[in-house]
Amino acid sequence: MKSSTIWFSVAGLSVAIILPFFLSQYWLHVMIISLFYVMMASSWNLLAGYTGQVSFAHAAFAGVGAYTSGMLSVFLGVSPWLGILIGIISAALLGLGLGVLCIRMGGIYLSLTTLGFSEIIRIIITNEDNWTRGTMGLQTPGLFVEYSKTGYYFIFLAVAVAIGVVIYKLIHSEWGLTMRAVLNDEIAASASGINTINVRLLAFTFTSAIAGLAGGLYGHYLMLVTPDIPSLGQMFLVLAMAVIGGMGSFAGPIVGSFVLEILSEYIREWGEYHVLIFGLIALAMARFAPEGLMGLWINKRKGHGHTN
Amino acid sequence: MGILIEGTQITKSFGGVTAVNGVDFHVLQGEIVGLIGPNGAGKTTLFNLITGLFSPDTGEITFAGKTLKGLKPFEICRLGIARTFQIVRPFLKMTCLENVLIGLIGKEGQTSRPQAKIRKARNIMQITGLAHLETRMAKDITLIEKKRLEVARALATGPKLILLDEVMAGLNLSEIQQASELIKKIRNDFNVTILWIEHVMGAIMKTSDRVIVMDQGKKIMEGKPDAVVADQRVIEAYLGQSDA
Amino acid sequence: MYLTNGIVIGIIYAISALGVTLIVGIMKVVNFAHGELYVFAGYFSYYMSVSLGLSPLVAMPLSVFLVFLIGLLMEKALIRPTYGDDMYSLIVTFILSIVLQNLALLIFGPYPNKPPNLIFGATNLFGLFYYGNQRLLSFFISLAILLFIFYLIKMTWFGKSIRAVSQDREMASRIGIDHYRINMLSFGLGAALAAAAGVILSPIFPVTPSGSAAISLTAFVVVVLGGMGSLKGCLVGGLILGIIENLGAAYISTMYRGIFGFILLILVLVFRPWGLYGQKT
Amino acid sequence: MKKFLSLFVFLMVLTIGSSCWAQGTVKIGVVGPRTGPAAATGQAFEEGIALAIDHINAAGGVLGKKLEIVFEDTGGVPEKAAAAFERLATKEKVPVVVGESHSSSALAEIELANRYKLPLIICEAWHDDITAKGYKWVFRAGPANSGVVDFYIAPFVKDMGFKKVAIVRENSDWGAGIAERTEFDLKKMNIPFTTLKIERDSKDFYTELTKLKAEKPDIILAYIYGTGLHFFIAQANEIGLSPRALVLDGAGPPSLWDSFWKNVGKAGDLELFMSSMHEKVHLTNTSRKFWDAYNKKYGKNPTDYKSRSIYNVILIAADAINRAKSTDAEKVVAALEKSNLEVTTGVVKFGLKSGSYEYHQWMPPMLVVQWQDKNQVVVYPKKAATGPLKKAK
C-alpha cells in the first residue's frame, strides 16, 4: 500500500469516528445513508469496473437482503443480525443462480437478464403483499432496542470499512489482476488459461452478497422495507455514484457516494429535477470523463504533460 | 519423437463459406512446424479450432493422446497449448509484467503469495527481451514489443505446444533474425513444440523442420521446406493470389 | 377472446421490440432509452394533434420524424464514441433513459396523455365478443409497418448494406459502405420504430413518463426470446409473449401477467440462450 | 479539489443562512406526493396550502408570528415519505406535521411520529390502521376506509338496489383495506360480490374485464387510484361491460383530473365517484369562503377536493397551536384532543375512545357524485342529492 493511501485512510477514518459528536441528528442520517451507498457503489464497481459486467440487479439484491431479513424478523421473530446473515446468503445464492444462467452469454445478456430479474423481484414483492406488504412497505424491527442514530452510524461505518478493506485487498490480489485481464480482453484471458466464466461468476456472486448485506442493514436502519430498495431508480443512483466518482478505481465510488448523497440534500428543494441533474452529470461524465472524478483528479495531479 | 498433436478431417464453415475443409495435420514432439498459405487460406481459423475458440463441424483434434472435443479455451491452454494472436491482444490497460503474470496465473491458479510468480515472470521477460518494459502499460509499447509480450505471456502458461500467429510481420531483417533465434531458443531451452503461421518466407524456411501449406481451406502440401518451395501447387497458390 | 387479445397485443409487442432488435443486430448496442423514445413520440403526437390542432394523420408521421432526428443526434453524440466498448454503451444508454424519463416528466408532467382516437367504438368479432376499433386499427397499422420493415431489410440496397455492416464492419467499409452513416441511419430507424409504436399505441394506452421502463422491458424480453437481431424472431417472440401473457392472466393469475414474460426469458436462457431465431456462436 | 471545497462551504453557509432567516415564523410541516404517479395531489395540496397561509396570516398568524409551511415530497412511496418526515422532524424541527394522501406512506410516517413524539394530522390517507394503532401523536381529519364503506359505499349499493357487485382493487394498502371492509359489509347485507385484484399501474384490463363480464355485475366498485382508473373505465365500455354495470370510483380525485375526459371519452358518462366537495353543497361558511378564495386566486373552480382537505388540516393545526399557546408537542396534542373548529367540511371533533379506527379520528361527510352529461350531480346521500341516479337503459 502506498503511504499516501495509508495517510488518506487514517485521516478519513479519524474524521469519521469523531464526526457523530459534531453532527446534528439530521446530518448523521445523511451520513448513514451515504455509507449505505458506499457499500452499494463500491461493490457494483467491483463488478462493472473490474470485470465489465453491467448488472442492473444490484439494487434488487439489496432488496433480497432487506426483505429476507425483514420478513424473518417480522414473521418468525428471528434476530435481525441472524436475519441479515441469511439475507446475505440468499442474495449470494440468487446471484450465483442468475450468473450461471446468463454469464456465459456475455455482457448484453447479463444486463438484460439482470434488468428482468429486478423486475421479477419487484413484481413478486408488490404482489405477495401478504408476506411483503407490497408497496405499503414492511415495518421491521431495528438493530437496537433503544433507537440510536450514533449506534447505527458506527455499525454502518464498521461494515463499510470492512467491505472497503476486503475489496481493496481483492483488487490488489491475483484475483483482482485476473478480473482486470477478463475486462481487458476476454478471449486473450481465456487463451492464457483463465477460466473467465468462473472469474465473472465469482465476482457476481460476491458482489450480490455484499448488496444483500447492505440492503439488510439499510432495511433495519429505516425500519421500513419497501419496493423502493430494489427499484431501478435506486439502481440508477448507485450506478451514477460509481460513474461520477470513477469506475474501475477503488476510491471513485466512495467519493461518488458522498458527493451525490450530500449534493442531493442541497438540491432536494428542486424536487423532481434532482434526478435529472444527476443523470445529466453522469451522462457528461460517462461521455467526457469515463474515469470519473477520481480520474480527473489523478490526471490533474500528474499535470497536463501526460498525454498519449 | 511421438505425435504431440493430431487433427483428422477438420472442417469448419461459417454461413456458406468453408474456412477449413477436411484438413489432416500432425505435429511431432519438439518439432518446429511452419504453416503457410495465402490470405484466407484458413490458417488462423485452424489455430482458433485448435485452441477451442471455435469447435470444428466435423473431425477431431487430439493433443498428447487426449481429445480436445468440447474443451473450453482455458482448459485447452491448461493442457499445454498456448498461442499468440495475428491481431495482437495484450491486456492493454495492464503493465507488461502483469500481462505475463496472467499467463502464470492461468497455469498455477490464484495464490495469495505473488512473489514467486513475479520472479518467474521477470525471468520470462528477460528471455524474451522485455525486461526494460516491466512497468509500462501494454497500450504504450510498440507493435513489435506487443507481439513479443504475447509470446512471453504464452510462454508463462507453461505450454508443451505454442501456436505463433505472424509474430514477424513488420520486423526488419535483423529483428527477424533475432526472432528466429528466440523461436529456436524456446524450443531448445523450454522444450516447447512450435506451430507457427508466417508470411516471412525466408525465416519460416530457415527455421522450420517441416512446413504445411494451406489454400482455400485445404491442405495442399506438406514436407521439408526446400521440397515445399519447389512444389508446383504451392507456387500456383501464391501466384493465384497475386493475380487477384 | 383471450387469444385474439393475445395476438393483437403480440403484434403490438413485436413492433415495440422491432427498433431494439434492429439496433442490437446491426450495432451490438442495446438501447435502454427505447421506451423513452416511445413515450416522447406519444407526447409529441398528443401535443401536435391536441395543442396545435393538427390532424392525427399529420401529427403521427411528424412525431416519428422528430424522434428519428433525435435518434440520429443520440447516435452521433453519445453512442458513436462507445463503439467497441459494450460496457459503456450499456451504461450510457441506461443513464440516457433515466435522463429522458425525467426530462419527459419535466416537460410533459406526470399525467398520462393520449392523442385522439382515429376511430371510435367497438366491433363484434366473429359474433363472439366486442373488440375496440382503435385496437383493431392499430393492429393493422402495426402489421403494415412490420411488413414494410421486412421488405426494407431483405430487399433494398439500404437493407443489404445494413446486413453487410452487421456481419462484418471492416469488410463492409472495404466495399465502400460508410458504416458510420449506416450505423447512424439504423439507430435513427430504430428510434423511429420506437416512435411509430408510440404514436400508434398511445391512443390505446396513454403514455406517461413513468411508463417507459415497462415498454423497454417488454421489448427486451421479445428480443431475447426471438434472438438478438432477428426480425423474424422479433415477430414470433412478440406473438408468443402476447399470447402467453393473456392466457396466463386469464387462467393463472392476472397479477402475475408481467412475470410470465420473464419466466419465458429465463427458460429461453436455460435451453436456447441464442433465442428462437438467433445465431448460435 | 479546492474549488469543490469552496462550493461545499458556500452551500453550507447557504443552508445555515436560510434557516436563520426564517426565525420570525412558526413552521408547519406538510407531507404529500409532489412527484410520482400521484403528483396531481401535490398540486392540489400546493393550492390548499397557499390559501391556508393567506387565511391564517390574515387572521393574525400563529402565536402572533407568521405561518410558514415546509412541504416535503413523499413521491407517493413509503420510503421517501419516511425520509421526508425524518427531515421535518430533525432538520426543520417543525412542531406539527400535516397532510399525506397515501395510506402506505402514512403508515410509515406514524411510526416516525411516534418515535420523534411529533404530532401528525393526516388528511387523505384512508387506511384504518393509521388511527387504529392508537398512537397518541397521530390524528386524522379525513375519511377512514371503514367509515367510507360503512356510511356511504355499502348503504349506497343497498339503497340504490344493486344486485351484484364487482370489487376491483389495486394492490396497495388503501385498496386492500377498503376492499376488505366492503366485502365484510356486503356479506352482512347478503349482496353477492366478486373481487379482483389488479396491478396499480396496469394499462390493459381486457383480460380482467372479460373475466368480470362473465359475472354480470350491475355495479363495479373500482378501488383504483390514478390513471389506471381511466383506462379501466374506457376499456370496460369498449368491451360492453359498462355502463350496463355502473362504475364507482371509490377514491374520487382521478375522476376529476383534467385528463379524465381525454382518456375515457364518452365512456365517462354515468360514472360515479366519491367526493367531499361539490359546488352546490356547502356545509359551512368556511366552505363558501374557501370556494370564493380559490376562485379569486386561481380563476377557476376547485376540482380535486384534496386542496380543501389540506386546507382543513392546516387550519386545525394552527388552531391547536394557538390554543396550546405553545409549540410543545404534549400541549399541542392536548389542544388537538379538545379541537372544536369549523372547517370547510364541518366542525372538527376528534374521537377519544381508543381501541378502534375512531380514535383521534374525525370523518367529514362524503358524497357520491355522478357524471351526467359532464355535469356533476350528487346522487347520495339522499339528503344532499342534487339529482337522481341515472342508470343505463
PDB file of N, CA and C in Angstrom, chain C residues 25-78:
ATOM      1  N   GLY C  25     -28.990  -5.885 -33.605  1.00  0.00           N
ATOM      2  CA  GLY C  25     -28.487  -6.695 -34.700  1.00  0.00           C
ATOM      3  C   GLY C  25     -27.379  -5.992 -35.454  1.00  0.00           C
ATOM      4  N   ILE C  26     -27.545  -4.717 -35.685  1.00  0.00           N
ATOM      5  CA  ILE C  26     -26.588  -4.011 -36.521  1.00  0.00           C
ATOM      6  C   ILE C  26     -25.411  -3.487 -35.722  1.00  0.00           C
ATOM      7  N   MET C  27     -25.717  -2.910 -34.568  1.00  0.00           N
ATOM      8  CA  MET C  27     -24.658  -2.201 -33.861  1.00  0.00           C
ATOM      9  C   MET C  27     -24.193  -2.899 -32.605  1.00  0.00           C
ATOM     10  N   LYS C  28     -24.829  -4.003 -32.225  1.00  0.00           N
ATOM     11  CA  LYS C  28     -24.499  -4.689 -30.980  1.00  0.00           C
ATOM     12  C   LYS C  28     -24.633  -3.741 -29.787  1.00  0.00           C
ATOM     13  N   VAL C  29     -25.588  -2.844 -29.874  1.00  0.00           N
ATOM     14  CA  VAL C  29     -25.819  -1.896 -28.792  1.00  0.00           C
ATOM     15  C   VAL C  29     -27.271  -2.069 -28.346  1.00  0.00           C
ATOM     16  N   VAL C  30     -27.464  -2.202 -27.034  1.00  0.00           N
ATOM     17  CA  VAL C  30     -28.830  -2.246 -26.537  1.00  0.00           C
ATOM     18  C   VAL C  30     -29.244  -0.832 -26.153  1.00  0.00           C
ATOM     19  N   ASN C  31     -30.325  -0.403 -26.725  1.00  0.00           N
ATOM     20  CA  ASN C  31     -30.760   0.955 -26.433  1.00  0.00           C
ATOM     21  C   ASN C  31     -31.752   0.953 -25.275  1.00  0.00           C
ATOM     22  N   PHE C  32     -31.257   1.245 -24.080  1.00  0.00           N
ATOM     23  CA  PHE C  32     -32.133   1.231 -22.922  1.00  0.00           C
ATOM     24  C   PHE C  32     -33.121   2.386 -22.949  1.00  0.00           C
ATOM     25  N   ALA C  33     -32.839   3.376 -23.765  1.00  0.00           N
ATOM     26  CA  ALA C  33     -33.725   4.535 -23.821  1.00  0.00           C
ATOM     27  C   ALA C  33     -34.863   4.313 -24.811  1.00  0.00           C
ATOM     28  N   HIS C  34     -35.050   3.086 -25.238  1.00  0.00           N
ATOM     29  CA  HIS C  34     -36.080   2.772 -26.224  1.00  0.00           C
ATOM     30  C   HIS C  34     -37.470   3.216 -25.764  1.00  0.00           C
ATOM     31  N   GLY C  35     -37.820   2.826 -24.554  1.00  0.00           N
ATOM     32  CA  GLY C  35     -39.141   3.154 -24.027  1.00  0.00           C
ATOM     33  C   GLY C  35     -39.365   4.652 -23.933  1.00  0.00           C
ATOM     34  N   GLU C  36     -38.297   5.384 -23.661  1.00  0.00           N
ATOM     35  CA  GLU C  36     -38.429   6.838 -23.532  1.00  0.00           C
ATOM     36  C   GLU C  36     -38.724   7.469 -24.892  1.00  0.00           C
ATOM     37  N   LEU C  37     -38.089   6.917 -25.928  1.00  0.00           N
ATOM     38  CA  LEU C  37     -38.354   7.451 -27.266  1.00  0.00           C
ATOM     39  C   LEU C  37     -39.822   7.226 -27.634  1.00  0.00           C
ATOM     40  N   TYR C  38     -40.301   6.053 -27.272  1.00  0.00           N
ATOM     41  CA  TYR C  38     -41.710   5.710 -27.482  1.00  0.00           C
ATOM     42  C   TYR C  38     -42.596   6.759 -26.797  1.00  0.00           C
ATOM     43  N   VAL C  39     -42.260   7.030 -25.535  1.00  0.00           N
ATOM     44  CA  VAL C  39     -43.068   7.976 -24.760  1.00  0.00           C
ATOM     45  C   VAL C  39     -42.999   9.379 -25.364  1.00  0.00           C
ATOM     46  N   PHE C  40     -41.805   9.796 -25.753  1.00  0.00           N
ATOM     47  CA  PHE C  40     -41.667  11.117 -26.366  1.00  0.00           C
ATOM     48  C   PHE C  40     -42.551  11.222 -27.613  1.00  0.00           C
ATOM     49  N   ALA C  41     -42.503  10.190 -28.432  1.00  0.00           N
ATOM     50  CA  ALA C  41     -43.306  10.228 -29.655  1.00  0.00           C
ATOM     51  C   ALA C  41     -44.788  10.340 -29.323  1.00  0.00           C
ATOM     52  N   GLY C  42     -45.198   9.579 -28.308  1.00  0.00           N
ATOM     53  CA  GLY C  42     -46.601   9.633 -27.900  1.00  0.00           C
ATOM     54  C   GLY C  42     -47.003  11.040 -27.489  1.00  0.00           C
ATOM     55  N   TYR C  43     -46.137  11.682 -26.707  1.00  0.00           N
ATOM     56  CA  TYR C  43     -46.441  13.043 -26.274  1.00  0.00           C
ATOM     57  C   TYR C  43     -46.414  14.031 -27.435  1.00  0.00           C
ATOM     58  N   PHE C  44     -45.406  13.872 -28.309  1.00  0.00           N
ATOM     59  CA  PHE C  44     -45.343  14.767 -29.472  1.00  0.00           C
ATOM     60  C   PHE C  44     -46.661  14.700 -30.240  1.00  0.00           C
ATOM     61  N   SER C  45     -47.063  13.470 -30.472  1.00  0.00           N
ATOM     62  CA  SER C  45     -48.256  13.306 -31.285  1.00  0.00           C
ATOM     63  C   SER C  45     -49.478  13.877 -30.558  1.00  0.00           C
ATOM     64  N   TYR C  46     -49.470  13.739 -29.231  1.00  0.00           N
ATOM     65  CA  TYR C  46     -50.558  14.318 -28.454  1.00  0.00           C
ATOM     66  C   TYR C  46     -50.574  15.841 -28.599  1.00  0.00           C
ATOM     67  N   TYR C  47     -49.394  16.449 -28.375  1.00  0.00           N
ATOM     68  CA  TYR C  47     -49.364  17.916 -28.397  1.00  0.00           C
ATOM     69  C   TYR C  47     -49.659  18.469 -29.786  1.00  0.00           C
ATOM     70  N   MET C  48     -49.136  17.779 -30.794  1.00  0.00           N
ATOM     71  CA  MET C  48     -49.371  18.286 -32.145  1.00  0.00           C
ATOM     72  C   MET C  48     -50.844  18.209 -32.496  1.00  0.00           C
ATOM     73  N   SER C  49     -51.475  17.112 -32.103  1.00  0.00           N
ATOM     74  CA  SER C  49     -52.869  16.996 -32.526  1.00  0.00           C
ATOM     75  C   SER C  49     -53.815  17.748 -31.602  1.00  0.00           C
ATOM     76  N   VAL C  50     -53.497  17.819 -30.315  1.00  0.00           N
ATOM     77  CA  VAL C  50     -54.424  18.499 -29.405  1.00  0.00           C
ATOM     78  C   VAL C  50     -54.106  19.986 -29.270  1.00  0.00           C
ATOM     79  N   SER C  51     -52.821  20.316 -29.013  1.00  0.00           N
ATOM     80  CA  SER C  51     -52.496  21.718 -28.781  1.00  0.00           C
ATOM     81  C   SER C  51     -52.357  22.506 -30.079  1.00  0.00           C
ATOM     82  N   LEU C  52     -51.729  21.886 -31.080  1.00  0.00           N
ATOM     83  CA  LEU C  52     -51.558  22.614 -32.337  1.00  0.00           C
ATOM     84  C   LEU C  52     -52.714  22.369 -33.296  1.00  0.00           C
ATOM     85  N   GLY C  53     -53.547  21.422 -32.945  1.00  0.00           N
ATOM     86  CA  GLY C  53     -54.736  21.173 -33.755  1.00  0.00           C
ATOM     87  C   GLY C  53     -54.458  20.499 -35.098  1.00  0.00           C
ATOM     88  N   LEU C  54     -53.300  19.842 -35.208  1.00  0.00           N
ATOM     89  CA  LEU C  54     -53.034  19.131 -36.455  1.00  0.00           C
ATOM     90  C   LEU C  54     -53.877  17.861 -36.522  1.00  0.00           C
ATOM     91  N   SER C  55     -54.140  17.419 -37.724  1.00  0.00           N
ATOM     92  CA  SER C  55     -54.836  16.145 -37.857  1.00  0.00           C
ATOM     93  C   SER C  55     -53.917  15.033 -37.364  1.00  0.00           C
ATOM     94  N   PRO C  56     -54.465  14.053 -36.664  1.00  0.00           N
ATOM     95  CA  PRO C  56     -53.622  12.944 -36.186  1.00  0.00           C
ATOM     96  C   PRO C  56     -52.838  12.304 -37.326  1.00  0.00           C
ATOM     97  N   LEU C  57     -53.405  12.341 -38.516  1.00  0.00           N
ATOM     98  CA  LEU C  57     -52.725  11.711 -39.644  1.00  0.00           C
ATOM     99  C   LEU C  57     -51.462  12.459 -40.026  1.00  0.00           C
ATOM    100  N   VAL C  58     -51.408  13.763 -39.716  1.00  0.00           N
ATOM    101  CA  VAL C  58     -50.193  14.542 -39.949  1.00  0.00           C
ATOM    102  C   VAL C  58     -49.293  14.435 -38.728  1.00  0.00           C
ATOM    103  N   ALA C  59     -49.919  14.519 -37.555  1.00  0.00           N
ATOM    104  CA  ALA C  59     -49.153  14.543 -36.304  1.00  0.00           C
ATOM    105  C   ALA C  59     -48.348  13.259 -36.129  1.00  0.00           C
ATOM    106  N   MET C  60     -48.947  12.148 -36.516  1.00  0.00           N
ATOM    107  CA  MET C  60     -48.260  10.878 -36.262  1.00  0.00           C
ATOM    108  C   MET C  60     -46.935  10.766 -37.018  1.00  0.00           C
ATOM    109  N   PRO C  61     -46.950  10.899 -38.357  1.00  0.00           N
ATOM    110  CA  PRO C  61     -45.652  10.796 -39.047  1.00  0.00           C
ATOM    111  C   PRO C  61     -44.677  11.892 -38.650  1.00  0.00           C
ATOM    112  N   LEU C  62     -45.186  13.069 -38.348  1.00  0.00           N
ATOM    113  CA  LEU C  62     -44.309  14.173 -37.958  1.00  0.00           C
ATOM    114  C   LEU C  62     -43.583  13.838 -36.653  1.00  0.00           C
ATOM    115  N   SER C  63     -44.317  13.251 -35.711  1.00  0.00           N
ATOM    116  CA  SER C  63     -43.690  12.861 -34.437  1.00  0.00           C
ATOM    117  C   SER C  63     -42.627  11.810 -34.672  1.00  0.00           C
ATOM    118  N   VAL C  64     -42.942  10.860 -35.529  1.00  0.00           N
ATOM    119  CA  VAL C  64     -41.975   9.811 -35.820  1.00  0.00           C
ATOM    120  C   VAL C  64     -40.710  10.419 -36.408  1.00  0.00           C
ATOM    121  N   PHE C  65     -40.900  11.363 -37.317  1.00  0.00           N
ATOM    122  CA  PHE C  65     -39.749  12.002 -37.950  1.00  0.00           C
ATOM    123  C   PHE C  65     -38.903  12.750 -36.913  1.00  0.00           C
ATOM    124  N   LEU C  66     -39.577  13.436 -36.015  1.00  0.00           N
ATOM    125  CA  LEU C  66     -38.896  14.188 -34.963  1.00  0.00           C
ATOM    126  C   LEU C  66     -38.030  13.265 -34.106  1.00  0.00           C
ATOM    127  N   VAL C  67     -38.609  12.130 -33.746  1.00  0.00           N
ATOM    128  CA  VAL C  67     -37.862  11.186 -32.918  1.00  0.00           C
ATOM    129  C   VAL C  67     -36.731  10.551 -33.727  1.00  0.00           C
ATOM    130  N   PHE C  68     -36.950  10.365 -35.010  1.00  0.00           N
ATOM    131  CA  PHE C  68     -35.894   9.876 -35.895  1.00  0.00           C
ATOM    132  C   PHE C  68     -34.690  10.814 -35.814  1.00  0.00           C
ATOM    133  N   LEU C  69     -34.960  12.117 -35.856  1.00  0.00           N
ATOM    134  CA  LEU C  69     -33.871  13.097 -35.755  1.00  0.00           C
ATOM    135  C   LEU C  69     -33.185  13.002 -34.391  1.00  0.00           C
ATOM    136  N   ILE C  70     -34.004  12.861 -33.344  1.00  0.00           N
ATOM    137  CA  ILE C  70     -33.421  12.713 -32.010  1.00  0.00           C
ATOM    138  C   ILE C  70     -32.506  11.495 -31.976  1.00  0.00           C
ATOM    139  N   GLY C  71     -32.966  10.423 -32.606  1.00  0.00           N
ATOM    140  CA  GLY C  71     -32.170   9.198 -32.661  1.00  0.00           C
ATOM    141  C   GLY C  71     -30.836   9.437 -33.349  1.00  0.00           C
ATOM    142  N   LEU C  72     -30.857  10.142 -34.485  1.00  0.00           N
ATOM    143  CA  LEU C  72     -29.609  10.432 -35.197  1.00  0.00           C
ATOM    144  C   LEU C  72     -28.656  11.204 -34.291  1.00  0.00           C
ATOM    145  N   LEU C  73     -29.229  12.178 -33.606  1.00  0.00           N
ATOM    146  CA  LEU C  73     -28.425  13.025 -32.726  1.00  0.00           C
ATOM    147  C   LEU C  73     -27.805  12.195 -31.597  1.00  0.00           C
ATOM    148  N   MET C  74     -28.639  11.334 -31.007  1.00  0.00           N
ATOM    149  CA  MET C  74     -28.169  10.486 -29.909  1.00  0.00           C
ATOM    150  C   MET C  74     -26.997   9.639 -30.362  1.00  0.00           C
ATOM    151  N   GLU C  75     -27.161   9.058 -31.553  1.00  0.00           N
ATOM    152  CA  GLU C  75     -26.121   8.175 -32.057  1.00  0.00           C
ATOM    153  C   GLU C  75     -24.830   8.945 -32.208  1.00  0.00           C
ATOM    154  N   LYS C  76     -24.940  10.113 -32.821  1.00  0.00           N
ATOM    155  CA  LYS C  76     -23.731  10.865 -33.125  1.00  0.00           C
ATOM    156  C   LYS C  76     -23.039  11.348 -31.848  1.00  0.00           C
ATOM    157  N   ALA C  77     -23.839  11.862 -30.909  1.00  0.00           N
ATOM    158  CA  ALA C  77     -23.243  12.499 -29.743  1.00  0.00           C
ATOM    159  C   ALA C  77     -22.826  11.490 -28.680  1.00  0.00           C
ATOM    160  N   LEU C  78     -23.603  10.416 -28.523  1.00  0.00           N
ATOM    161  CA  LEU C  78     -23.367   9.568 -27.360  1.00  0.00           C
ATOM    162  C   LEU C  78     -22.980   8.133 -27.688  1.00  0.00           C
TER     163      LEU C  78
END
